[in-house]
mmCIF file of C-alpha atoms and ligand atoms in Angstrom:
data_model
loop_
_atom_site.group_PDB
_atom_site.id
_atom_site.type_symbol
_atom_site.label_atom_id
_atom_site.label_comp_id
_atom_site.label_asym_id
_atom_site.label_seq_id
_atom_site.Cartn_x
_atom_site.Cartn_y
_atom_site.Cartn_z
ATOM 1 C CA UNK A 1 5.664 12.464 2.234
ATOM 2 C CA UNK A 2 6.030 10.858 5.634
ATOM 3 C CA UNK A 3 4.506 7.528 6.685
ATOM 4 C CA UNK A 4 4.561 6.550 10.368
ATOM 5 C CA UNK A 5 3.873 2.905 11.027
ATOM 6 C CA UNK A 6 2.768 1.772 14.490
ATOM 7 C CA UNK A 7 3.346 -1.912 15.145
ATOM 8 C CA UNK A 8 4.219 -4.427 17.839
ATOM 9 C CA UNK A 9 6.471 -6.231 15.316
ATOM 10 C CA UNK A 10 8.823 -3.520 13.983
ATOM 11 C CA UNK A 11 11.302 -6.079 12.648
ATOM 12 C CA UNK A 12 8.749 -7.150 10.065
ATOM 13 C CA UNK A 13 9.539 -3.937 8.185
ATOM 14 C CA UNK A 14 13.250 -4.651 7.922
ATOM 15 C CA UNK A 15 13.878 -5.716 4.385
ATOM 16 C CA UNK A 16 10.901 -3.850 2.965
ATOM 17 C CA UNK A 17 11.380 -0.200 3.812
ATOM 18 C CA UNK A 18 15.142 -0.285 3.284
ATOM 19 C CA UNK A 19 15.083 -1.956 -0.131
ATOM 20 C CA UNK A 20 14.603 -1.005 -3.740
ATOM 21 C CA UNK A 21 12.163 1.768 -4.545
ATOM 22 C CA UNK A 22 11.317 2.594 -0.934
ATOM 23 C CA UNK A 23 15.016 2.973 -0.170
ATOM 24 C CA UNK A 24 15.488 5.189 -3.199
ATOM 25 C CA UNK A 25 12.509 7.340 -2.209
ATOM 26 C CA UNK A 26 14.112 7.912 1.169
ATOM 27 C CA UNK A 27 17.554 8.631 -0.274
ATOM 28 C CA UNK A 28 15.981 11.173 -2.636
ATOM 29 C CA UNK A 29 14.162 12.730 0.306
ATOM 30 C CA UNK A 30 10.791 12.097 -1.335
ATOM 31 C CA UNK A 31 9.303 9.757 1.252
ATOM 32 C CA UNK A 32 10.316 8.639 4.705
ATOM 33 C CA UNK A 33 8.917 5.705 6.610
ATOM 34 C CA UNK A 34 9.250 5.723 10.407
ATOM 35 C CA UNK A 35 8.450 2.533 12.272
ATOM 36 C CA UNK A 36 7.330 2.819 15.919
ATOM 37 C CA UNK A 37 7.371 -0.079 18.334
ATOM 38 C CA UNK A 38 4.105 -0.130 20.266
ATOM 39 C CA UNK A 39 5.899 -1.818 23.190
ATOM 40 C CA UNK A 40 7.680 1.470 23.866
ATOM 41 C CA UNK A 41 4.278 2.779 24.931
ATOM 42 C CA UNK A 42 3.443 -0.239 27.124
ATOM 43 C CA UNK A 43 1.253 0.374 30.170
ATOM 44 C CA UNK A 44 3.627 -1.234 32.699
ATOM 45 C CA UNK A 45 7.139 -2.584 33.253
ATOM 46 C CA UNK A 46 6.031 -5.966 31.912
ATOM 47 C CA UNK A 47 5.786 -4.345 28.493
ATOM 48 C CA UNK A 48 2.071 -5.017 28.394
ATOM 49 C CA UNK A 49 0.202 -3.747 25.342
ATOM 50 C CA UNK A 50 -2.675 -6.264 25.133
ATOM 51 C CA UNK A 51 -5.236 -7.865 27.394
ATOM 52 C CA UNK A 52 -8.142 -10.325 27.441
ATOM 53 C CA UNK A 53 -11.387 -9.305 25.771
ATOM 54 C CA UNK A 54 -14.136 -8.101 28.084
ATOM 55 C CA UNK A 55 -16.933 -10.666 27.987
ATOM 56 C CA UNK A 56 -14.513 -13.522 27.374
ATOM 57 C CA UNK A 57 -13.523 -15.345 24.222
ATOM 58 C CA UNK A 58 -10.236 -16.513 22.773
ATOM 59 C CA UNK A 59 -7.511 -14.082 21.746
ATOM 60 C CA UNK A 60 -5.879 -10.966 23.093
ATOM 61 C CA UNK A 61 -6.880 -7.405 22.215
ATOM 62 C CA UNK A 62 -4.439 -4.502 21.747
ATOM 63 C CA UNK A 63 -5.169 -1.934 24.472
ATOM 64 C CA UNK A 64 -6.178 1.630 23.715
ATOM 65 C CA UNK A 65 -3.652 3.322 26.024
ATOM 66 C CA UNK A 66 -0.370 2.400 24.257
ATOM 67 C CA UNK A 67 -1.930 3.219 20.881
ATOM 68 C CA UNK A 68 -3.320 6.536 22.118
ATOM 69 C CA UNK A 69 0.023 7.485 23.693
ATOM 70 C CA UNK A 70 1.934 6.717 20.508
ATOM 71 C CA UNK A 71 -0.520 8.557 18.224
ATOM 72 C CA UNK A 72 -0.700 11.538 20.628
ATOM 73 C CA UNK A 73 3.079 11.837 20.707
ATOM 74 C CA UNK A 74 3.249 11.792 16.906
ATOM 75 C CA UNK A 75 0.461 14.374 16.701
ATOM 76 C CA UNK A 76 2.423 16.779 18.916
ATOM 77 C CA UNK A 77 5.179 16.739 16.274
ATOM 78 C CA UNK A 78 3.102 17.294 13.116
ATOM 79 C CA UNK A 79 -0.462 17.059 11.896
ATOM 80 C CA UNK A 80 -1.672 13.997 10.038
ATOM 81 C CA UNK A 81 -3.951 13.848 7.012
ATOM 82 C CA UNK A 82 -5.093 10.346 7.883
ATOM 83 C CA UNK A 83 -4.643 7.816 10.655
ATOM 84 C CA UNK A 84 -5.312 4.498 9.003
ATOM 85 C CA UNK A 85 -6.067 1.232 10.759
ATOM 86 C CA UNK A 86 -5.127 -1.825 8.706
ATOM 87 C CA UNK A 87 -8.006 -4.278 9.031
ATOM 88 C CA UNK A 88 -9.598 -7.053 6.950
ATOM 89 C CA UNK A 89 -12.972 -5.328 7.320
ATOM 90 C CA UNK A 90 -11.679 -1.950 6.106
ATOM 91 C CA UNK A 91 -12.184 -0.332 2.697
ATOM 92 C CA UNK A 92 -10.638 -2.511 -0.004
ATOM 93 C CA UNK A 93 -7.351 -1.029 -1.270
ATOM 94 C CA UNK A 94 -7.490 0.045 -4.916
ATOM 95 C CA UNK A 95 -5.339 2.108 -7.260
ATOM 96 C CA UNK A 96 -7.722 5.025 -6.633
ATOM 97 C CA UNK A 97 -7.087 4.882 -2.892
ATOM 98 C CA UNK A 98 -3.309 4.665 -3.428
ATOM 99 C CA UNK A 99 -3.467 7.662 -5.776
ATOM 100 C CA UNK A 100 -5.461 9.586 -3.179
ATOM 101 C CA UNK A 101 -3.050 8.724 -0.348
ATOM 102 C CA UNK A 102 -0.043 9.679 -2.478
ATOM 103 C CA UNK A 103 -1.285 13.288 -2.400
ATOM 104 C CA UNK A 104 -1.089 13.439 1.385
ATOM 105 C CA UNK A 105 1.747 14.865 3.422
ATOM 106 C CA UNK A 106 1.720 12.745 6.593
ATOM 107 C CA UNK A 107 -0.141 9.535 7.329
ATOM 108 C CA UNK A 108 -0.078 6.963 10.114
ATOM 109 C CA UNK A 109 -0.594 3.258 9.421
ATOM 110 C CA UNK A 110 -1.668 1.380 12.542
ATOM 111 C CA UNK A 111 -1.143 -2.386 12.487
ATOM 112 C CA UNK A 112 -3.492 -4.576 14.476
ATOM 113 C CA UNK A 113 -2.590 -7.943 15.918
ATOM 114 C CA UNK A 114 -4.145 -10.887 17.718
ATOM 115 C CA UNK A 115 -7.907 -10.276 17.911
ATOM 116 C CA UNK A 116 -7.479 -6.669 16.808
ATOM 117 C CA UNK A 117 -7.607 -3.383 18.696
ATOM 118 C CA UNK A 118 -9.945 -2.120 21.403
ATOM 119 C CA UNK A 119 -12.957 -0.817 19.462
ATOM 120 C CA UNK A 120 -12.497 2.662 20.997
ATOM 121 C CA UNK A 121 -9.333 3.043 18.898
ATOM 122 C CA UNK A 122 -11.501 2.689 15.806
ATOM 123 C CA UNK A 123 -14.221 4.933 17.195
ATOM 124 C CA UNK A 124 -12.022 7.791 18.400
ATOM 125 C CA UNK A 125 -8.466 7.653 17.107
ATOM 126 C CA UNK A 126 -8.421 6.489 13.480
ATOM 127 C CA UNK A 127 -9.791 8.381 10.498
ATOM 128 C CA UNK A 128 -10.027 5.492 8.064
ATOM 129 C CA UNK A 129 -9.613 1.728 7.766
ATOM 130 C CA UNK A 130 -8.062 -0.142 4.848
ATOM 131 C CA UNK A 131 -7.990 -3.830 3.906
ATOM 132 C CA UNK A 132 -5.677 -5.277 1.271
ATOM 133 C CA UNK A 133 -8.017 -8.147 0.437
ATOM 134 C CA UNK A 134 -10.708 -10.509 1.618
ATOM 135 C CA UNK A 135 -8.439 -12.777 3.632
ATOM 136 C CA UNK A 136 -7.110 -12.533 7.163
ATOM 137 C CA UNK A 137 -3.419 -11.962 7.846
ATOM 138 C CA UNK A 138 -1.843 -12.546 11.256
ATOM 139 C CA UNK A 139 -1.386 -8.804 11.625
ATOM 140 C CA UNK A 140 -1.567 -5.536 9.733
ATOM 141 C CA UNK A 141 2.185 -5.349 9.045
ATOM 142 C CA UNK A 142 2.223 -6.964 5.604
ATOM 143 C CA UNK A 143 -0.837 -4.919 4.665
ATOM 144 C CA UNK A 144 0.856 -1.686 5.812
ATOM 145 C CA UNK A 145 3.941 -2.548 3.745
ATOM 146 C CA UNK A 146 1.702 -3.078 0.704
ATOM 147 C CA UNK A 147 0.015 0.303 1.208
ATOM 148 C CA UNK A 148 3.357 2.089 1.720
ATOM 149 C CA UNK A 149 4.814 0.509 -1.421
ATOM 150 C CA UNK A 150 1.801 1.210 -3.638
ATOM 151 C CA UNK A 151 1.660 4.840 -2.460
ATOM 152 C CA UNK A 152 5.353 5.756 -2.459
ATOM 153 C CA UNK A 153 6.012 4.480 -5.975
ATOM 154 C CA UNK A 154 3.466 7.040 -7.222
ATOM 155 C CA UNK A 155 5.358 10.057 -5.846
ATOM 156 C CA UNK A 156 6.959 12.132 -8.613
ATOM 157 C CA UNK A 157 10.673 11.382 -8.865
ATOM 158 C CA UNK A 158 10.559 8.014 -7.095
ATOM 159 C CA UNK A 159 10.447 5.874 -10.229
ATOM 160 C CA UNK A 160 13.244 6.459 -12.714
ATOM 161 C CA UNK A 161 10.880 6.459 -15.671
ATOM 162 C CA UNK A 162 8.531 9.298 -14.730
ATOM 163 C CA UNK A 163 5.636 7.978 -16.804
ATOM 164 C CA UNK A 164 5.961 4.445 -15.571
ATOM 165 C CA UNK A 165 3.575 4.616 -12.617
ATOM 166 C CA UNK A 166 0.908 6.278 -14.754
ATOM 167 C CA UNK A 167 0.900 3.416 -17.259
ATOM 168 C CA UNK A 168 0.499 0.741 -14.578
ATOM 169 C CA UNK A 169 -2.317 -1.723 -14.583
ATOM 170 C CA UNK A 170 -5.477 -0.266 -13.004
ATOM 171 C CA UNK A 171 -4.645 3.406 -13.614
ATOM 172 C CA UNK A 172 -7.342 3.409 -16.345
ATOM 173 C CA UNK A 173 -9.344 0.571 -14.875
ATOM 174 C CA UNK A 174 -7.547 -1.563 -17.456
ATOM 175 C CA UNK A 175 -4.851 -4.157 -16.857
ATOM 176 C CA UNK A 176 -1.461 -3.416 -18.467
ATOM 177 C CA UNK A 177 -0.744 -4.539 -22.045
ATOM 178 C CA UNK A 178 1.972 -7.179 -22.670
ATOM 179 C CA UNK A 179 5.607 -6.063 -22.780
ATOM 180 C CA UNK A 180 8.569 -7.624 -24.587
ATOM 181 C CA UNK A 181 12.301 -7.071 -24.666
ATOM 182 C CA UNK A 182 15.238 -8.298 -26.776
ATOM 183 C CA UNK A 183 15.684 -10.589 -28.634
ATOM 184 C CA UNK A 184 12.867 -9.921 -31.123
ATOM 185 C CA UNK A 185 12.817 -13.618 -31.918
ATOM 186 C CA UNK A 186 13.557 -16.464 -29.503
ATOM 187 C CA UNK A 187 13.111 -20.138 -30.329
ATOM 188 C CA UNK A 188 10.949 -19.008 -33.242
ATOM 189 C CA UNK A 189 8.711 -17.016 -30.873
ATOM 190 C CA UNK A 190 8.249 -13.547 -32.314
ATOM 191 C CA UNK A 191 7.634 -10.175 -30.724
ATOM 192 C CA UNK A 192 4.553 -8.532 -32.341
ATOM 193 C CA UNK A 193 5.820 -6.670 -35.396
ATOM 194 C CA UNK A 194 4.175 -3.367 -34.537
ATOM 195 C CA UNK A 195 6.434 -2.991 -31.466
ATOM 196 C CA UNK A 196 9.585 -2.977 -33.583
ATOM 197 C CA UNK A 197 8.067 -0.720 -36.278
ATOM 198 C CA UNK A 198 9.070 2.541 -34.575
ATOM 199 C CA UNK A 199 5.570 3.900 -35.339
ATOM 200 C CA UNK A 200 4.564 5.477 -32.017
ATOM 201 C CA UNK A 201 0.890 6.128 -32.772
ATOM 202 C CA UNK A 202 0.398 2.548 -33.994
ATOM 203 C CA UNK A 203 2.218 1.201 -30.949
ATOM 204 C CA UNK A 204 0.001 3.197 -28.587
ATOM 205 C CA UNK A 205 -3.114 2.035 -30.412
ATOM 206 C CA UNK A 206 -1.916 -1.594 -30.232
ATOM 207 C CA UNK A 207 -1.193 -1.267 -26.505
ATOM 208 C CA UNK A 208 -4.611 0.186 -25.795
ATOM 209 C CA UNK A 209 -6.352 -2.598 -27.781
ATOM 210 C CA UNK A 210 -4.305 -5.223 -25.968
ATOM 211 C CA UNK A 211 -5.121 -3.694 -22.592
ATOM 212 C CA UNK A 212 -8.833 -3.793 -23.411
ATOM 213 C CA UNK A 213 -8.661 -7.398 -24.700
ATOM 214 C CA UNK A 214 -6.704 -8.524 -21.641
ATOM 215 C CA UNK A 215 -9.087 -6.799 -19.288
ATOM 216 C CA UNK A 216 -12.007 -8.499 -21.056
ATOM 217 C CA UNK A 217 -10.288 -11.871 -20.671
ATOM 218 C CA UNK A 218 -8.833 -11.546 -17.163
ATOM 219 C CA UNK A 219 -10.789 -8.876 -15.287
ATOM 220 C CA UNK A 220 -14.112 -8.207 -17.056
ATOM 221 C CA UNK A 221 -15.382 -6.642 -13.808
ATOM 222 C CA UNK A 222 -13.082 -3.643 -14.444
ATOM 223 C CA UNK A 223 -14.780 -2.808 -17.743
ATOM 224 C CA UNK A 224 -18.133 -1.990 -16.170
ATOM 225 C CA UNK A 225 -18.538 1.796 -16.004
ATOM 226 C CA UNK A 226 -15.182 2.447 -17.673
ATOM 227 C CA UNK A 227 -15.486 6.003 -19.083
ATOM 228 C CA UNK A 228 -12.694 5.390 -21.612
ATOM 229 C CA UNK A 229 -14.645 2.717 -23.510
HETATM 230 N N1 LIG B 1 -4.939 -7.357 9.006
HETATM 231 C C1 LIG B 1 -5.265 -8.654 8.925
HETATM 232 N N2 LIG B 1 -5.726 -8.983 7.724
HETATM 233 C C2 LIG B 1 -5.700 -7.834 6.978
HETATM 234 C C3 LIG B 1 -6.072 -7.513 5.661
HETATM 235 N N3 LIG B 1 -6.565 -8.427 4.818
HETATM 236 N N4 LIG B 1 -5.926 -6.238 5.256
HETATM 237 C C4 LIG B 1 -5.459 -5.303 6.111
HETATM 238 N N5 LIG B 1 -5.099 -5.547 7.361
HETATM 239 C C5 LIG B 1 -5.215 -6.798 7.803
#
């Protein structure tokens, strides 16, 4: 998979894309992230990429031309399954959306800034819009990093434990059950006995019950329409 990120703050991705699981995904040739600096597509020698909003009002708007030039150049090199604009009024990111995106070959994540992008970018150039939550960030960069991380970790071979991503919270519309590691007793605090019993069926049953109980306690909204219950 290939993810192209278009941003006016490329340095914000240093330290995310070259660390941990994203780094491993790249080393294993499973996913590559390419960050493009929108200023390289500026409309003039002053490196201009934004301008005042027509009709007035505070805040600058990212211009369509640099964005169009950057996307067009990328499109001459390969075709894209989705061109996604990161925006607080986009579709709310969920595990389902990450699963869906993880099946794609090439995607572009476009990061907005300031007051956002010229509306014609949304009308004519992007295929979908994603939000990572009902709050406003200063730009789409952190949101794009969240999307890239949640998608790339799902690609087969990226995680060392192949089943790990499938047992995450939210994959069944349930939050994850509790986990414990050694020692089995600390300060008198015990690990539930079933987990040290070696009885796999009982352990799975316990984990499922715990996931349901936790979901009821912490995220009852997830239980509505859950086909597994
Ligand atoms: N840009 C600014 N806020 C955002 C959000 N919540 N999600 C995605 N992109 C954003």
